[in-house]
Coordinates of C-alpha atoms in Angstrom, one line a residue:
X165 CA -13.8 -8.5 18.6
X166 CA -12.5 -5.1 18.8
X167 CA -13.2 -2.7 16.1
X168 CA -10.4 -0.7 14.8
X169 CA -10.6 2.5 12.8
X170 CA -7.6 3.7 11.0
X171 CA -7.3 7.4 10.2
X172 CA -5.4 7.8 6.8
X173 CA -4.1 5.9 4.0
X174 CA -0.8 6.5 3.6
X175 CA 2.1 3.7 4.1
X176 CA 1.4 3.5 8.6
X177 CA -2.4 3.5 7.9
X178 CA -2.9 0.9 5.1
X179 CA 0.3 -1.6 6.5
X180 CA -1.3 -1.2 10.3
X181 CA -4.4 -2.6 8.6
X182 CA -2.8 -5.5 6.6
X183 CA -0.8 -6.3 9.5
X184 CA -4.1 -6.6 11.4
X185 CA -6.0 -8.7 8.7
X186 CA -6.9 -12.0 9.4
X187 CA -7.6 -11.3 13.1
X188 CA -10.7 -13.0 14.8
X189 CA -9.2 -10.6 17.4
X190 CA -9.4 -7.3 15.6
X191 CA -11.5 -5.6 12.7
X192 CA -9.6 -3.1 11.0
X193 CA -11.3 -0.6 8.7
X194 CA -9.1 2.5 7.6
X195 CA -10.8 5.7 6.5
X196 CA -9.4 8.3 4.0
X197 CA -10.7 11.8 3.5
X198 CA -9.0 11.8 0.3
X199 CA -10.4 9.9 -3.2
X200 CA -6.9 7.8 -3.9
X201 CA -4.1 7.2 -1.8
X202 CA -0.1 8.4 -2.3
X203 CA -1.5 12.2 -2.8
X204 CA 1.5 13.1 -0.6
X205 CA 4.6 13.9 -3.0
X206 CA 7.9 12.2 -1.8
X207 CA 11.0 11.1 -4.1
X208 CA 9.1 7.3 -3.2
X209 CA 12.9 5.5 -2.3
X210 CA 12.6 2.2 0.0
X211 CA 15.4 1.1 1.2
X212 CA 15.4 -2.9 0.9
X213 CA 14.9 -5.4 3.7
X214 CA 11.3 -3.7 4.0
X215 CA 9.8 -6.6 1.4
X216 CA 10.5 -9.3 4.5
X217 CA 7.4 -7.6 6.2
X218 CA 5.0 -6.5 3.3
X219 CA 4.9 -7.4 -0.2
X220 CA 6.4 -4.9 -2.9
X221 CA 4.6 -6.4 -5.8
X222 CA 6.8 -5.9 -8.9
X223 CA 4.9 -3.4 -11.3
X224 CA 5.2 -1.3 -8.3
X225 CA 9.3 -0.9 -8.9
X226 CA 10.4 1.6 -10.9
X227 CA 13.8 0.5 -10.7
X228 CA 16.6 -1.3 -8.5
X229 CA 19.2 0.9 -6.8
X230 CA 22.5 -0.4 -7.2
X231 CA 24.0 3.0 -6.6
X232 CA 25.0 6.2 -5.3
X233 CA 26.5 9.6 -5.7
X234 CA 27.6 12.1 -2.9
X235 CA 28.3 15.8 -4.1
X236 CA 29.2 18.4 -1.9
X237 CA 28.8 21.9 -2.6
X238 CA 28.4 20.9 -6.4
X239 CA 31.8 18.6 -6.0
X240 CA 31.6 14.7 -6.7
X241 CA 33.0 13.3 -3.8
X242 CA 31.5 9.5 -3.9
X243 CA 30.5 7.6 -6.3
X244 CA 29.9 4.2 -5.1
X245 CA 28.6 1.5 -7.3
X246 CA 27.4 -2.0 -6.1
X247 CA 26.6 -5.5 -7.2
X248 CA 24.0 -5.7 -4.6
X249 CA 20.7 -4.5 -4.3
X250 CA 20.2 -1.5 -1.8
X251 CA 16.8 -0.5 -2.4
X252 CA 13.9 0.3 -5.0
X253 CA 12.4 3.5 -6.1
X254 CA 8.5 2.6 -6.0
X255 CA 5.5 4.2 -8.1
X256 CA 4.2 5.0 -4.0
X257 CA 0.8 6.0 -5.5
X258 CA 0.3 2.8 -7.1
X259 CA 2.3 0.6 -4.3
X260 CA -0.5 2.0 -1.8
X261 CA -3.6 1.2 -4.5
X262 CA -2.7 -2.1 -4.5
X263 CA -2.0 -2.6 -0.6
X264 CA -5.5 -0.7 -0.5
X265 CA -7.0 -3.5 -1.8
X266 CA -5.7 -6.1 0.6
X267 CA -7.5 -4.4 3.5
X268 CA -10.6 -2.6 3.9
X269 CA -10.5 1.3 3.1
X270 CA -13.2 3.6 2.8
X271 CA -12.1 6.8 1.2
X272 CA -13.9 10.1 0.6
X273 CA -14.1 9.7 4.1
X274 CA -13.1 12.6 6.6
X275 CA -12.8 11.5 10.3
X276 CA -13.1 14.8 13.1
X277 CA -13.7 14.7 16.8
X278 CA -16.6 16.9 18.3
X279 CA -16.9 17.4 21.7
X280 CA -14.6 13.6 22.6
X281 CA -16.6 12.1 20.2
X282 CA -15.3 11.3 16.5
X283 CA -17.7 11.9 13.3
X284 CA -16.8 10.1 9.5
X285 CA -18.9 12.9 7.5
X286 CA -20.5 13.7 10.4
X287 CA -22.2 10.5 11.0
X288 CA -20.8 9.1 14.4
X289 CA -17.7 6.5 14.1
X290 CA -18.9 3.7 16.1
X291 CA -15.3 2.0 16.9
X292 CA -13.3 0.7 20.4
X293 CA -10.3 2.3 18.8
X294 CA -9.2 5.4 16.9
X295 CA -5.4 5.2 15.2
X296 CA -4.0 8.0 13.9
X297 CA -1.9 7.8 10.6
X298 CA -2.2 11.5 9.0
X299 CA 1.2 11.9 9.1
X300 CA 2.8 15.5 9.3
X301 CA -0.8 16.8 9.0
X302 CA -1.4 16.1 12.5
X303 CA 1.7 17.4 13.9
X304 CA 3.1 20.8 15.2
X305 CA 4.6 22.9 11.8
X306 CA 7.5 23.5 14.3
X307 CA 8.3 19.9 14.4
X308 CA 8.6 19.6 10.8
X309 CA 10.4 20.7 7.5
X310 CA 9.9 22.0 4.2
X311 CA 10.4 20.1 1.2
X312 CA 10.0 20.6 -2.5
X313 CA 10.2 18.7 -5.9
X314 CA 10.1 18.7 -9.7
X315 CA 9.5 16.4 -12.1
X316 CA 11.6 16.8 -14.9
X317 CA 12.2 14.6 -18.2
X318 CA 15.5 14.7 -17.1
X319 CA 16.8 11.0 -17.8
X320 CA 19.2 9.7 -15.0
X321 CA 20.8 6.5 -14.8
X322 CA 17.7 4.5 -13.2
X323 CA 19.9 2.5 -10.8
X324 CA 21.6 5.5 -9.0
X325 CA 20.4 8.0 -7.0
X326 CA 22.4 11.8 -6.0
X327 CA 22.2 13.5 -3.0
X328 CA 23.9 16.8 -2.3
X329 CA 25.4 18.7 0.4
X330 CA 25.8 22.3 0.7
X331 CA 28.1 24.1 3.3
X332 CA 26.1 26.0 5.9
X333 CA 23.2 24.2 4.9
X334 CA 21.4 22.0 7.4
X335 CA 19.6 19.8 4.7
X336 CA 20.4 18.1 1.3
X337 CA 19.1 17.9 -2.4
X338 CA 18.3 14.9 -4.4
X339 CA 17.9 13.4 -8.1
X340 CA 16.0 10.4 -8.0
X341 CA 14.7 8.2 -11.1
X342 CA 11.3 8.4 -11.9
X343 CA 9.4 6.3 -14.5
X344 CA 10.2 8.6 -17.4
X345 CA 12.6 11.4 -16.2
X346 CA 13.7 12.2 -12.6
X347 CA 12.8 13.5 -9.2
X348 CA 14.6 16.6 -8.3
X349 CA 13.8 18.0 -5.0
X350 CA 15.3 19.5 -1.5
X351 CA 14.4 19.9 1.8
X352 CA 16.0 21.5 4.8
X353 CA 15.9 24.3 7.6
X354 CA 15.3 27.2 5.1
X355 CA 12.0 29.0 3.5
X356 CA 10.6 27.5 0.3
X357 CA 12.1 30.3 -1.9
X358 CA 15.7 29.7 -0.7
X359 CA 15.3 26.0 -0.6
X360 CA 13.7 26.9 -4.7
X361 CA 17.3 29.3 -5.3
X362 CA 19.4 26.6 -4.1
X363 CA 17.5 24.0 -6.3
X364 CA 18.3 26.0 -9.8
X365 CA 22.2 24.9 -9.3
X366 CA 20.9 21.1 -10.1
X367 CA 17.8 21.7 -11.7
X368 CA 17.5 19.7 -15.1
X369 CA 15.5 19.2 -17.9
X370 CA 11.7 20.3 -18.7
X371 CA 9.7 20.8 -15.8
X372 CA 6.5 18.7 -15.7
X373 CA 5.3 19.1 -12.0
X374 CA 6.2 21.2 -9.1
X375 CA 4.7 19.9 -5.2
X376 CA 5.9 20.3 -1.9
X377 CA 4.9 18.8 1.7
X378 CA 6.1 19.9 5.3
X379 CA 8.7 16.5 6.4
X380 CA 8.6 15.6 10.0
X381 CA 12.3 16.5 11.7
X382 CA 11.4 15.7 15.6
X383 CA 12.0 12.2 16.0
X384 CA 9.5 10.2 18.3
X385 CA 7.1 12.4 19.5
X386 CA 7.0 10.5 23.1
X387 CA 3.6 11.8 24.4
X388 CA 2.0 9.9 21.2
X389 CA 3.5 6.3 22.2
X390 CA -0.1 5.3 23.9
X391 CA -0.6 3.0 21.0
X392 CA -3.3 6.1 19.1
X393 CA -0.7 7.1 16.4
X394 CA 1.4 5.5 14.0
X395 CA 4.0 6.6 11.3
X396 CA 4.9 9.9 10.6
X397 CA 2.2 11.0 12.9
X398 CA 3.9 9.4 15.5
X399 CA 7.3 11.2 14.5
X400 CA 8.9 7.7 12.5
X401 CA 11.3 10.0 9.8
X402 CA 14.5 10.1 10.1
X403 CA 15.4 13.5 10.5
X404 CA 18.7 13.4 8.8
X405 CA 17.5 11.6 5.9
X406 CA 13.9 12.5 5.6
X407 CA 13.2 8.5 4.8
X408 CA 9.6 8.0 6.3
X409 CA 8.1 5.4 4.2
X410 CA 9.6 2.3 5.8
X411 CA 10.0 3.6 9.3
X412 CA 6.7 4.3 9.2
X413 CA 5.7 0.9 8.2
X414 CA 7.7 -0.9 10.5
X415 CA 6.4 1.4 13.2
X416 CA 2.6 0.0 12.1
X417 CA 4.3 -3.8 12.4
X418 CA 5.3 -2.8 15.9
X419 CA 1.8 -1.7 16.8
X420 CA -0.2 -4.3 15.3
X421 CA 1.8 -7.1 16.5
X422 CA 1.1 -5.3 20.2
X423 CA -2.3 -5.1 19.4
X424 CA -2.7 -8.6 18.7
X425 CA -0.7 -10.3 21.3
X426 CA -2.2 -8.1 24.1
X427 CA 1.3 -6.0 25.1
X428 CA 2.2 -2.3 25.5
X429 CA 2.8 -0.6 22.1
X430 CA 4.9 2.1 24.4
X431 CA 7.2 -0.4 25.7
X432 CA 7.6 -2.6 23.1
X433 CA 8.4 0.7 20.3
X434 CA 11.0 1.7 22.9
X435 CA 12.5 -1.5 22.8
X436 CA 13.0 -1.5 19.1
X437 CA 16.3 -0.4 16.8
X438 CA 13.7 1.8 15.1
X439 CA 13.0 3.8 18.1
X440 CA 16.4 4.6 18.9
X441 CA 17.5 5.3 15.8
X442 CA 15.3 7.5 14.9
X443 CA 16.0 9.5 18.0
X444 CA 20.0 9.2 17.5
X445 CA 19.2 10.9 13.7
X446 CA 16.9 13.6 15.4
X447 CA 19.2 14.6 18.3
X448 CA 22.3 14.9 16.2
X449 CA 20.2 17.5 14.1
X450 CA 19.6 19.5 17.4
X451 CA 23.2 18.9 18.1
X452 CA 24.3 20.5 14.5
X453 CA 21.9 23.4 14.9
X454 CA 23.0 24.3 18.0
X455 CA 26.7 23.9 18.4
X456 CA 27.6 23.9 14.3
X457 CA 25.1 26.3 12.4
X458 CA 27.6 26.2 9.4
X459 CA 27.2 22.5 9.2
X460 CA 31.5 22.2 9.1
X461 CA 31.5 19.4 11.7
X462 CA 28.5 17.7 10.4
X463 CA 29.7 18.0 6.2
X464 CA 33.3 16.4 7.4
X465 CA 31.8 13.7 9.7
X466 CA 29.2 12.3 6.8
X467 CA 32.0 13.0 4.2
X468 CA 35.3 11.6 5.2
X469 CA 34.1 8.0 6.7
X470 CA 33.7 5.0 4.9
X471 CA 30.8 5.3 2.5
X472 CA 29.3 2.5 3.5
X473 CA 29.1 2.9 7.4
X474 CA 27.6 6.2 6.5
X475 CA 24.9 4.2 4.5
X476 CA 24.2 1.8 7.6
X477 CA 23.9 5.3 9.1
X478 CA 21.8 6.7 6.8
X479 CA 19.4 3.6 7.0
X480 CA 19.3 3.1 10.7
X481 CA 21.3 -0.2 10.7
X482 CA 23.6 1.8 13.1
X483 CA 25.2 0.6 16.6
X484 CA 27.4 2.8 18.9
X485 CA 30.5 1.8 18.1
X486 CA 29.5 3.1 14.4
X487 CA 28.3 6.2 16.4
X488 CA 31.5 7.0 17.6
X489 CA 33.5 6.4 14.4
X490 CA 31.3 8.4 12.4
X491 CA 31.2 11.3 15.1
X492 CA 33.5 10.8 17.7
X493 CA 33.7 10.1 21.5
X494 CA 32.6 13.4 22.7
X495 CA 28.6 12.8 20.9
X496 CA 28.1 9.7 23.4

């Protein structure tokens, strides 16, 4: 049996090892350095479809989107409502508890390497295998982002969410329905106190908390497809969107179903929609910040299509064909 030792508990680290359970093949343990997991503030949206491959147990939804609004610079410009179900806002902290308890975890529990050998609180880790999930704490700061949020008691309309644009600004803001109030954060290529100034235009209600967290923006780092990392460790954001909860997830799914039927993680990820469209969403940032700085060509391409391709955009349900009517001939 091989042993397996899981380096984080976040969404990659804890699905890898409930993927994995089950196994006479494989024995999956997953250390944390932290005391709970979901430390790691996000706006906690998951976009639906993800329930097919892991559970969402229901007092882990907060609510049902249904919903959502497009400003730019402060304008409305969509305002799309649905019958159908297009994702959940979780309570992540909780969502990753109870997962936590479906696999085994052992938190408190740093993992470092000394000298090519790896130490949990300095006692040796005595394991075939090493997978890293530590998301963007493990990569380069110039692969990744800043982002901040507030909680507010702001009440928004728990089935929609808002995301807004700003011209010559390579990132967006967003209100998202929390539990009792809202999520209102931002993230994008600027420093925190710009990214705070640009905030105060859609701030609302009484702060409760403020948090932030560097985003990963790079796409798939390639050197880490030896089958050793997972999630946003591995670079499994997508860079336009800043969605890393069920990319990562699916990018633990692709692993562990490697791992178990014996095949090469590296070929098998590139193989995948996930892979490419996570590296379609990370070149067309380098695109924008190269050749359109002001964002123009970017704002008008995401704003003046059909709402709904640029959700399946958004989402990575993309093909080419949507490529080109969403950005033209000359991208491809």
């Amino acid at each position: 049996m091989t042993r397996i030792a899981i380096v984080g508990a976040g969404p990659a680290g804890l699905s890898l090892a409930y993927f994995l359970k089950g196994s006479r093949k494989v024995e999956a343990t997953v250390y944390e350095s932290m005391p709970e997991p979901g430390l790691k503030p996000c706006a906690w949206g998951l976009i639906t479809g993800i329930e097919n491959i892991i559970p969402i147990p229901n007092e882990t939804i907060i609510s049902e989107i249904r919903g959502f609004r497009i400003y730019l610079d402060n304008k409305l410009v969509f305002d799309i409502r649905t019958d159908n179900k297009l994702g959940y806002i979780i309570d992540k902290p909780l969502f990753l508890k109870r997962l936590s308890q479906e696999v085994n975890v052992e938190f408190n529990s740093k993992v470092v390497k000394k000298d090519d050998k790896y130490y949990i609180n300095d006692k040796s880790l005595d394991h075939d295998k090493v997978i890293f999930a530590t998301g963007h704490y493990s990569v380069s700061k110039s692969m990744s982002i800043p982002a901040i949020q507030y909680i507010t008691d702001y009440e928004i309309d728990k089935e929609v969410v808002e995301f807004y644009f700003y011209s010559g600004f390579l990132g967006y803001a967003w209100v998202f329905p929390d539990r009792e109030g809202s999520k209102i954060g931002i993230g994008g290529y600027a420093e925190v106190p710009e990214l705070k100034e640009r905030l105060k235009q859609i701030l609302k209600g009484r702060i409760r908390t403020f948090h932030g967290a560097r985003v990963t923006d790079y796409g798939v780092i390639e050197d880490r497809l030896d089958g050793n990392y997972t999630g946003e460790a591995l670079g499994t954001v997508y860079a336009i969107t800043g969605e890393g909860i069920r990319p990562s997830i699916i990018s633990s799914k692709i692993l562990a179903d490697s791992i178990l039927n014996r095949k090469d993680f590296k070929k098998e990820f590139k193989k995948s929609k996930l892979y490419w469209s996570l590296n379609w969403h990370a070149k067309i940032i380098k695109m924008t910040k190269e050749n359109d700085p002001g964002t123009a060509r970017l704002s008008k391409a995401l704003l003046n299509n059909d709402p709904q391709l640029i959700l399946k955009f958004a989402i990575g349900e993309f093909n080419r064909v949507d490529l080109i009517k969403i950005f033209g001939r000359s991208l491809i």
